[in-house]
Coordinates of C-alpha atoms in Angstrom, one line a residue:
M1 CA -64.0 -90.2 -209.7
E2 CA -63.7 -91.1 -206.1
P3 CA -66.8 -92.1 -204.2
N4 CA -68.4 -89.2 -202.3
K5 CA -68.4 -90.4 -198.7
G6 CA -70.5 -87.4 -197.5
R7 CA -73.3 -88.1 -199.9
S8 CA -76.8 -88.2 -198.4
D9 CA -78.1 -91.6 -197.5
A10 CA -81.5 -90.6 -196.3
R11 CA -83.4 -92.7 -198.8
K12 CA -81.5 -95.9 -198.0
R13 CA -83.7 -98.7 -196.9
P14 CA -83.8 -99.0 -193.1
L15 CA -82.0 -101.9 -191.5
A16 CA -83.1 -103.9 -188.5
T17 CA -81.6 -102.7 -185.2
P18 CA -81.9 -104.1 -181.7
E19 CA -83.8 -101.0 -180.6
V20 CA -86.5 -101.5 -183.2
T21 CA -87.0 -105.2 -182.7
D22 CA -87.0 -104.8 -178.9
Q23 CA -90.0 -102.5 -179.2
V24 CA -91.8 -105.3 -181.1
Q25 CA -90.9 -107.8 -178.4
L26 CA -92.2 -105.6 -175.7
R27 CA -95.4 -105.1 -177.7
K28 CA -94.9 -101.3 -177.8
S29 CA -94.7 -101.4 -181.6
F30 CA -97.3 -103.0 -183.9
M31 CA -94.7 -104.0 -186.5
A32 CA -91.1 -103.4 -187.6
T33 CA -91.0 -102.6 -191.3
V34 CA -87.3 -103.3 -191.7
I35 CA -85.2 -105.7 -193.7
Y36 CA -85.0 -108.7 -191.4
A37 CA -84.1 -112.3 -192.1
V38 CA -86.3 -115.0 -190.7
I39 CA -84.1 -116.8 -188.2
P40 CA -85.6 -119.7 -186.2
Q41 CA -84.0 -118.5 -182.9
D42 CA -86.0 -115.3 -183.1
L43 CA -89.4 -117.0 -183.2
E44 CA -89.3 -117.2 -179.4
R45 CA -89.2 -113.3 -179.2
W46 CA -91.7 -112.4 -182.0
D47 CA -93.5 -113.7 -185.0
F48 CA -92.9 -112.9 -188.7
T49 CA -95.2 -111.8 -191.5
F50 CA -95.4 -113.5 -194.9
A51 CA -91.9 -113.8 -196.4
Y52 CA -92.0 -111.2 -199.2
E53 CA -88.6 -112.2 -200.7
Q54 CA -86.2 -115.1 -200.8
I55 CA -82.7 -113.8 -200.9
A56 CA -79.1 -115.1 -200.6
G57 CA -76.5 -113.0 -199.0
K58 CA -73.5 -112.1 -201.2
F59 CA -70.2 -110.4 -200.6
A60 CA -69.0 -107.2 -202.2
M61 CA -65.3 -106.1 -202.4
A62 CA -63.1 -103.8 -204.3
T63 CA -62.6 -104.5 -208.0
P64 CA -59.0 -105.6 -208.8
V65 CA -57.0 -102.7 -210.3
I66 CA -55.5 -103.0 -213.7
T67 CA -51.7 -102.6 -213.4
P68 CA -49.3 -102.7 -216.3
S69 CA -46.6 -105.3 -216.2
W70 CA -43.2 -105.6 -217.8
L71 CA -44.4 -109.0 -219.2
S72 CA -47.0 -107.3 -221.4
F73 CA -45.0 -108.2 -224.5
Y74 CA -45.3 -111.9 -223.5
Y75 CA -49.1 -112.0 -223.0
P76 CA -50.2 -111.8 -226.6
L77 CA -49.2 -115.5 -227.2
S78 CA -49.7 -118.4 -224.8
G79 CA -46.8 -120.4 -223.4
Q80 CA -47.4 -123.3 -225.8
V81 CA -47.3 -120.9 -228.8
W82 CA -44.1 -119.4 -227.7
I83 CA -42.5 -122.8 -227.3
G84 CA -43.8 -123.8 -230.8
V85 CA -42.3 -120.7 -232.4
L86 CA -39.0 -121.3 -230.7
A87 CA -39.0 -124.9 -231.9
C88 CA -39.8 -123.9 -235.4
T89 CA -37.0 -121.2 -235.4
L90 CA -34.4 -123.6 -234.2
T91 CA -35.4 -126.2 -236.8
V92 CA -35.2 -123.7 -239.6
C93 CA -31.9 -122.3 -238.4
F94 CA -30.4 -125.8 -238.2
T95 CA -31.6 -126.7 -241.7
L96 CA -30.3 -123.5 -243.2
V97 CA -26.9 -123.9 -241.5
K98 CA -26.5 -127.4 -242.9
T99 CA -27.5 -126.1 -246.3
A100 CA -25.0 -123.3 -246.3
R101 CA -22.2 -125.7 -245.3
R102 CA -22.4 -127.5 -248.7
K103 CA -20.0 -126.1 -251.3
T104 CA -22.4 -126.9 -254.0
W105 CA -25.0 -124.5 -252.6
Q106 CA -22.7 -121.7 -251.5
T107 CA -23.6 -118.1 -252.4
R108 CA -21.4 -115.4 -253.8
H109 CA -20.5 -114.4 -250.2
G110 CA -18.9 -117.8 -249.6
V111 CA -19.8 -120.0 -246.7
L112 CA -22.0 -118.1 -244.3
S113 CA -21.3 -118.4 -240.6
T114 CA -23.8 -119.9 -238.2
G115 CA -24.5 -116.4 -236.7
S116 CA -25.3 -114.9 -240.1
V117 CA -27.8 -117.7 -240.9
V118 CA -29.5 -117.3 -237.5
L119 CA -29.7 -113.5 -238.0
E120 CA -31.2 -114.0 -241.4
S121 CA -33.8 -116.5 -240.1
V122 CA -34.8 -114.5 -237.0
G123 CA -34.8 -111.3 -239.1
T124 CA -37.4 -112.7 -241.5
L125 CA -39.5 -113.8 -238.6
L126 CA -39.5 -110.3 -237.2
G127 CA -40.3 -108.8 -240.6
Q128 CA -36.9 -107.2 -241.2
G129 CA -36.6 -108.4 -244.8
L130 CA -34.2 -110.9 -246.5
Y131 CA -30.8 -109.8 -247.6
G132 CA -30.3 -112.4 -250.3
R133 CA -27.2 -114.0 -248.7
L134 CA -28.7 -117.5 -248.3
S135 CA -28.3 -120.4 -250.7
T136 CA -30.0 -120.2 -254.0
S137 CA -30.9 -123.9 -254.2
K138 CA -34.5 -124.9 -254.9
S139 CA -34.9 -126.7 -251.6
N140 CA -33.7 -123.6 -249.8
H141 CA -36.3 -121.5 -251.7
I142 CA -39.1 -123.8 -250.6
L143 CA -37.9 -123.7 -247.0
V144 CA -37.5 -119.9 -246.9
G145 CA -40.9 -119.3 -248.6
T146 CA -42.6 -121.5 -246.0
W147 CA -40.7 -119.7 -243.3
L148 CA -41.8 -116.3 -244.6
F149 CA -45.4 -117.3 -244.7
F150 CA -45.2 -118.6 -241.2
G151 CA -43.5 -115.3 -240.1
V152 CA -46.3 -113.2 -241.7
V153 CA -49.1 -115.2 -239.9
V154 CA -47.4 -115.2 -236.5
G155 CA -46.1 -111.6 -236.7
T156 CA -49.5 -110.2 -237.7
A157 CA -51.3 -112.0 -234.9
Y158 CA -48.6 -111.0 -232.4
R159 CA -48.6 -107.3 -233.4
A160 CA -52.4 -107.0 -233.2
S161 CA -52.6 -108.6 -229.8
L162 CA -49.6 -106.6 -228.5
I163 CA -51.4 -103.3 -228.9
A164 CA -54.3 -104.6 -226.8
S165 CA -51.9 -106.0 -224.2
L166 CA -50.0 -102.7 -223.8
T167 CA -53.1 -100.4 -223.7
L168 CA -55.5 -102.8 -222.0
P169 CA -53.6 -105.1 -219.6
R170 CA -55.4 -108.3 -218.6
L171 CA -57.7 -108.0 -215.6
P172 CA -56.4 -109.7 -212.5
P173 CA -58.6 -112.6 -211.4
R174 CA -61.2 -111.5 -208.9
P175 CA -62.8 -113.8 -206.2
E176 CA -66.2 -115.1 -207.0
T177 CA -66.6 -118.0 -204.4
V178 CA -66.1 -118.4 -200.7
E179 CA -62.9 -120.5 -201.2
E180 CA -61.4 -117.7 -203.3
L181 CA -62.6 -115.0 -200.9
V182 CA -61.0 -116.3 -197.7
K183 CA -57.6 -116.5 -199.5
V184 CA -57.4 -112.8 -200.4
V185 CA -59.2 -110.9 -197.5
D186 CA -58.2 -110.4 -193.9
R187 CA -61.7 -109.6 -192.5
V188 CA -65.3 -109.7 -193.6
T189 CA -67.9 -107.3 -192.2
I190 CA -71.6 -108.1 -191.8
R191 CA -74.6 -106.2 -190.5
S192 CA -75.2 -106.5 -186.8
S193 CA -77.2 -109.6 -185.9
N194 CA -76.2 -110.4 -182.4
G195 CA -73.6 -112.9 -183.7
T196 CA -76.2 -115.2 -185.3
Y197 CA -74.6 -115.3 -188.7
K198 CA -71.1 -115.7 -187.2
K199 CA -72.2 -118.7 -185.2
F200 CA -73.9 -120.2 -188.3
F201 CA -70.7 -120.0 -190.3
L202 CA -68.5 -121.2 -187.5
N203 CA -70.7 -124.3 -187.0
S204 CA -70.7 -125.1 -190.8
E205 CA -69.3 -128.4 -192.1
S206 CA -67.4 -126.5 -194.8
S207 CA -63.8 -125.5 -193.9
A208 CA -64.2 -122.4 -196.1
F209 CA -67.3 -121.3 -194.3
R210 CA -65.7 -121.8 -190.9
E211 CA -62.7 -119.7 -192.0
L212 CA -65.1 -117.1 -193.2
G213 CA -66.8 -117.1 -189.8
S214 CA -63.5 -116.7 -188.0
M215 CA -62.7 -113.4 -189.8
M216 CA -66.3 -112.0 -189.6
V217 CA -66.9 -108.8 -187.7
E218 CA -70.0 -106.7 -187.3
G219 CA -70.2 -103.4 -189.2
D220 CA -72.4 -101.0 -191.1
V221 CA -72.8 -101.4 -194.9
M222 CA -71.2 -98.1 -195.7
D223 CA -68.3 -98.7 -193.3
G224 CA -67.8 -102.1 -194.7
L225 CA -67.8 -101.0 -198.3
N226 CA -65.4 -98.1 -197.6
A227 CA -63.1 -100.5 -195.8
A228 CA -63.1 -102.8 -198.8
L229 CA -61.6 -100.0 -200.9
K230 CA -58.8 -99.3 -198.4
M231 CA -57.8 -102.7 -197.1
K232 CA -58.2 -106.4 -197.8
S233 CA -61.8 -106.6 -196.7
A234 CA -65.3 -107.5 -197.9
H235 CA -68.9 -107.0 -196.8
I236 CA -71.8 -109.4 -196.8
S237 CA -75.3 -108.2 -197.3
P238 CA -78.4 -108.8 -199.4
P239 CA -77.7 -108.2 -203.1
L240 CA -80.4 -105.6 -203.5
N241 CA -79.1 -103.6 -200.6
L242 CA -75.5 -103.8 -202.0
Q243 CA -76.6 -102.8 -205.5
L244 CA -78.6 -99.9 -204.2
I245 CA -75.8 -98.5 -202.1
I246 CA -73.1 -99.1 -204.7
S247 CA -75.2 -97.3 -207.3
R248 CA -75.8 -94.3 -205.1
N249 CA -72.4 -93.9 -203.6
F250 CA -69.7 -95.7 -205.6
A251 CA -70.9 -95.6 -209.2
K252 CA -68.9 -93.7 -211.8
L253 CA -70.2 -91.5 -214.6
D254 CA -69.8 -94.3 -217.2
G255 CA -71.8 -96.8 -215.1
T256 CA -68.9 -98.8 -213.7
S257 CA -67.9 -99.0 -210.1
S258 CA -64.9 -99.6 -208.0
L259 CA -66.8 -102.3 -206.2
Y260 CA -68.3 -105.6 -207.4
I261 CA -70.6 -108.2 -206.1
G262 CA -69.5 -111.9 -206.0
K263 CA -71.5 -114.6 -207.7
E264 CA -71.7 -117.2 -205.0
K265 CA -74.7 -117.2 -202.7
L266 CA -73.5 -117.5 -199.1
L267 CA -76.7 -117.8 -197.1
Q268 CA -80.3 -118.4 -198.4
V269 CA -82.7 -116.6 -196.1
S270 CA -86.3 -115.3 -196.2
L271 CA -87.1 -111.6 -195.5
A272 CA -90.2 -110.7 -193.4
W273 CA -91.3 -108.2 -190.9
P274 CA -91.2 -108.8 -187.2
V275 CA -94.6 -108.6 -185.5
P276 CA -95.7 -109.3 -181.9
H277 CA -96.9 -112.8 -181.0
D278 CA -100.5 -113.6 -181.8
A279 CA -101.1 -110.1 -183.3
P280 CA -104.8 -110.0 -184.7
Y281 CA -103.8 -108.0 -187.8
T282 CA -101.0 -110.4 -189.0
P283 CA -103.4 -112.3 -191.4
Q284 CA -104.4 -109.1 -193.1
I285 CA -100.8 -108.0 -193.5
N286 CA -99.9 -111.4 -194.9
K287 CA -102.7 -111.1 -197.4
C288 CA -101.5 -107.7 -198.7
L289 CA -97.9 -108.8 -198.9
R290 CA -98.9 -112.0 -200.8
I291 CA -100.9 -110.0 -203.3
I292 CA -98.1 -107.5 -203.9
S293 CA -95.5 -110.3 -204.2
Q294 CA -97.6 -112.5 -206.6
A295 CA -98.5 -109.6 -208.8
G296 CA -94.8 -108.8 -209.4
L297 CA -95.1 -105.3 -207.9
Y298 CA -92.2 -105.9 -205.5
E299 CA -89.9 -107.0 -208.4
Q300 CA -90.9 -104.0 -210.4
W301 CA -90.3 -101.7 -207.4
K302 CA -86.8 -103.1 -207.0
K303 CA -86.0 -102.5 -210.7
E304 CA -87.3 -99.0 -210.6
T305 CA -85.4 -98.2 -207.4
L306 CA -82.1 -99.4 -208.8
E307 CA -82.6 -97.4 -212.0
A308 CA -83.5 -94.3 -210.1
A309 CA -80.5 -94.7 -207.9
A310 CA -78.2 -95.0 -210.9
R311 CA -79.8 -92.0 -212.6
E312 CA -79.6 -89.9 -209.5
S313 CA -75.9 -90.8 -209.0
R314 CA -75.1 -89.8 -212.7
M315 CA -76.9 -86.5 -212.3
K316 CA -75.0 -85.6 -209.2
Q317 CA -71.7 -86.4 -210.7
R318 CA -72.5 -84.3 -213.8
E319 CA -73.3 -81.4 -211.6
E320 CA -70.0 -81.9 -209.7
I321 CA -68.2 -81.9 -213.0
K322 CA -69.8 -78.7 -214.1
Q323 CA -68.8 -77.0 -210.9
Q324 CA -65.2 -78.2 -211.5
G325 CA -65.1 -76.5 -214.9
Q326 CA -64.4 -77.5 -218.4
D327 CA -61.0 -79.0 -217.6
G328 CA -62.5 -81.4 -215.1
A329 CA -65.1 -82.4 -217.6
E330 CA -62.6 -83.2 -220.3
H331 CA -60.4 -85.1 -217.9
S332 CA -63.3 -87.2 -216.6
Q333 CA -64.9 -88.0 -219.9
T334 CA -61.8 -88.9 -221.9
N335 CA -60.9 -92.6 -222.1
F336 CA -57.5 -92.0 -223.8
R337 CA -54.5 -93.2 -221.8
S338 CA -50.9 -92.8 -222.9
L339 CA -48.4 -95.5 -222.6
S340 CA -46.3 -95.1 -219.5
I341 CA -42.9 -96.4 -218.7
S342 CA -44.5 -99.4 -217.0
H343 CA -46.0 -100.5 -220.3
M344 CA -42.7 -100.2 -222.2
K345 CA -40.6 -101.7 -219.4
G346 CA -40.4 -105.1 -221.1
P347 CA -38.8 -104.0 -224.4
L348 CA -36.5 -101.6 -222.5
L349 CA -35.3 -104.5 -220.2
L350 CA -34.7 -106.6 -223.3
L351 CA -32.7 -103.8 -224.9
L352 CA -30.7 -103.3 -221.7
V353 CA -29.9 -107.0 -221.5
G354 CA -28.8 -107.1 -225.1
I355 CA -26.5 -104.1 -224.7
T356 CA -25.0 -105.6 -221.6
L357 CA -24.4 -108.9 -223.2
G358 CA -22.9 -107.3 -226.3
S359 CA -20.6 -105.1 -224.2
V360 CA -19.4 -108.2 -222.3
A361 CA -18.8 -110.1 -225.5
F362 CA -16.8 -107.1 -226.9
V363 CA -14.6 -106.9 -223.9
V364 CA -14.0 -110.7 -223.9
E365 CA -13.0 -110.5 -227.6
R366 CA -10.6 -107.7 -227.0
L367 CA -8.9 -109.6 -224.2
L368 CA -8.7 -112.9 -226.0
V369 CA -7.7 -111.6 -229.4
S370 CA -4.4 -109.6 -229.3
E371 CA -4.5 -108.4 -232.9
P372 CA -7.4 -108.2 -235.2
H373 CA -7.4 -110.6 -238.2
P374 CA -6.4 -108.6 -241.3
F375 CA -9.1 -108.6 -244.0
P376 CA -7.8 -108.9 -247.6
I377 CA -8.3 -105.7 -249.5
P378 CA -9.5 -106.5 -253.0
G379 CA -7.4 -104.9 -255.8
P380 CA -8.6 -103.3 -259.0
T381 CA -10.3 -105.6 -261.4
R382 CA -8.7 -105.9 -264.8
L383 CA -10.9 -106.6 -267.8
T384 CA -9.3 -108.8 -270.5
V385 CA -10.5 -109.3 -274.0
D386 CA -9.9 -112.6 -275.6

């Protein structure tokens, strides 16, 4: 289900705005109960209360989309395993060809060609059975038996993993650090802070942080998250604020979301409330905030707020599904997904290449060989009695 952009956001936690903090600086407001980071440059304009939370800003961006690839048939085994299987196949084919060349170990079909031996070896690896045309020597039995056991193990492992590769393609790697973020996005939005955060990143000693600061623009949280779904963009905000907005506006019925929050902490800051300089009530507010924080009430409030937001989002989505009717409910609740042409593109391409190569070989044979070689027709067998 697509996120509802028109969903009410009245219960969202208020953010600091210049209008609110200016009222505190002019001493027209006793206190600004907003989410505000303690920045040393702002101490000249107002004081701060007790820091009720230590947070680190994180970035949120769109979750990479799973797209089927024509290489799905290759993913079940790693590159080293494929090379090992190819080496074992060539070794077995070479050994069987040498064995079939000896007249002592010929079969009733005579000397088998190299192509026939290769087809027998590869056919057993693919589980197509053995036609009994190979040599009947004891050494050949041991080699073929070992090859059959190898084919059973490799074939079973490959078939089991192939089903998962076709139906559940591998997730693309998603950025989790600043170095990975700056390589995949074109811009990063952040809450308006008079350019303080942008200056901080631009003056950093890290090249990744400086590059992040160069692509940073100011923007609202909802605008930044909506832009992350449409373009190569990300938004930086406190993790609690990101989790709350994502749960309310972008969560799906099964609890997943089209957005995710990166693991790396970008900026460690303290959250407090701006108050006028030398306010006489600041010690009492600090005492109350310290008691609430040390008692764990703030952490419990955050947990209950996130749970309530997720529960409210699920209830709204269920109501929307009921309004859409039974067809919409069945479509949204089912997890079954049929294989598309993209999933089967790999085997189809292999088949097309094989047909093309076979056709080219047939045309070349017809051009090079003027008359087909006559095959001897066996006559009737006469039984004699001694």
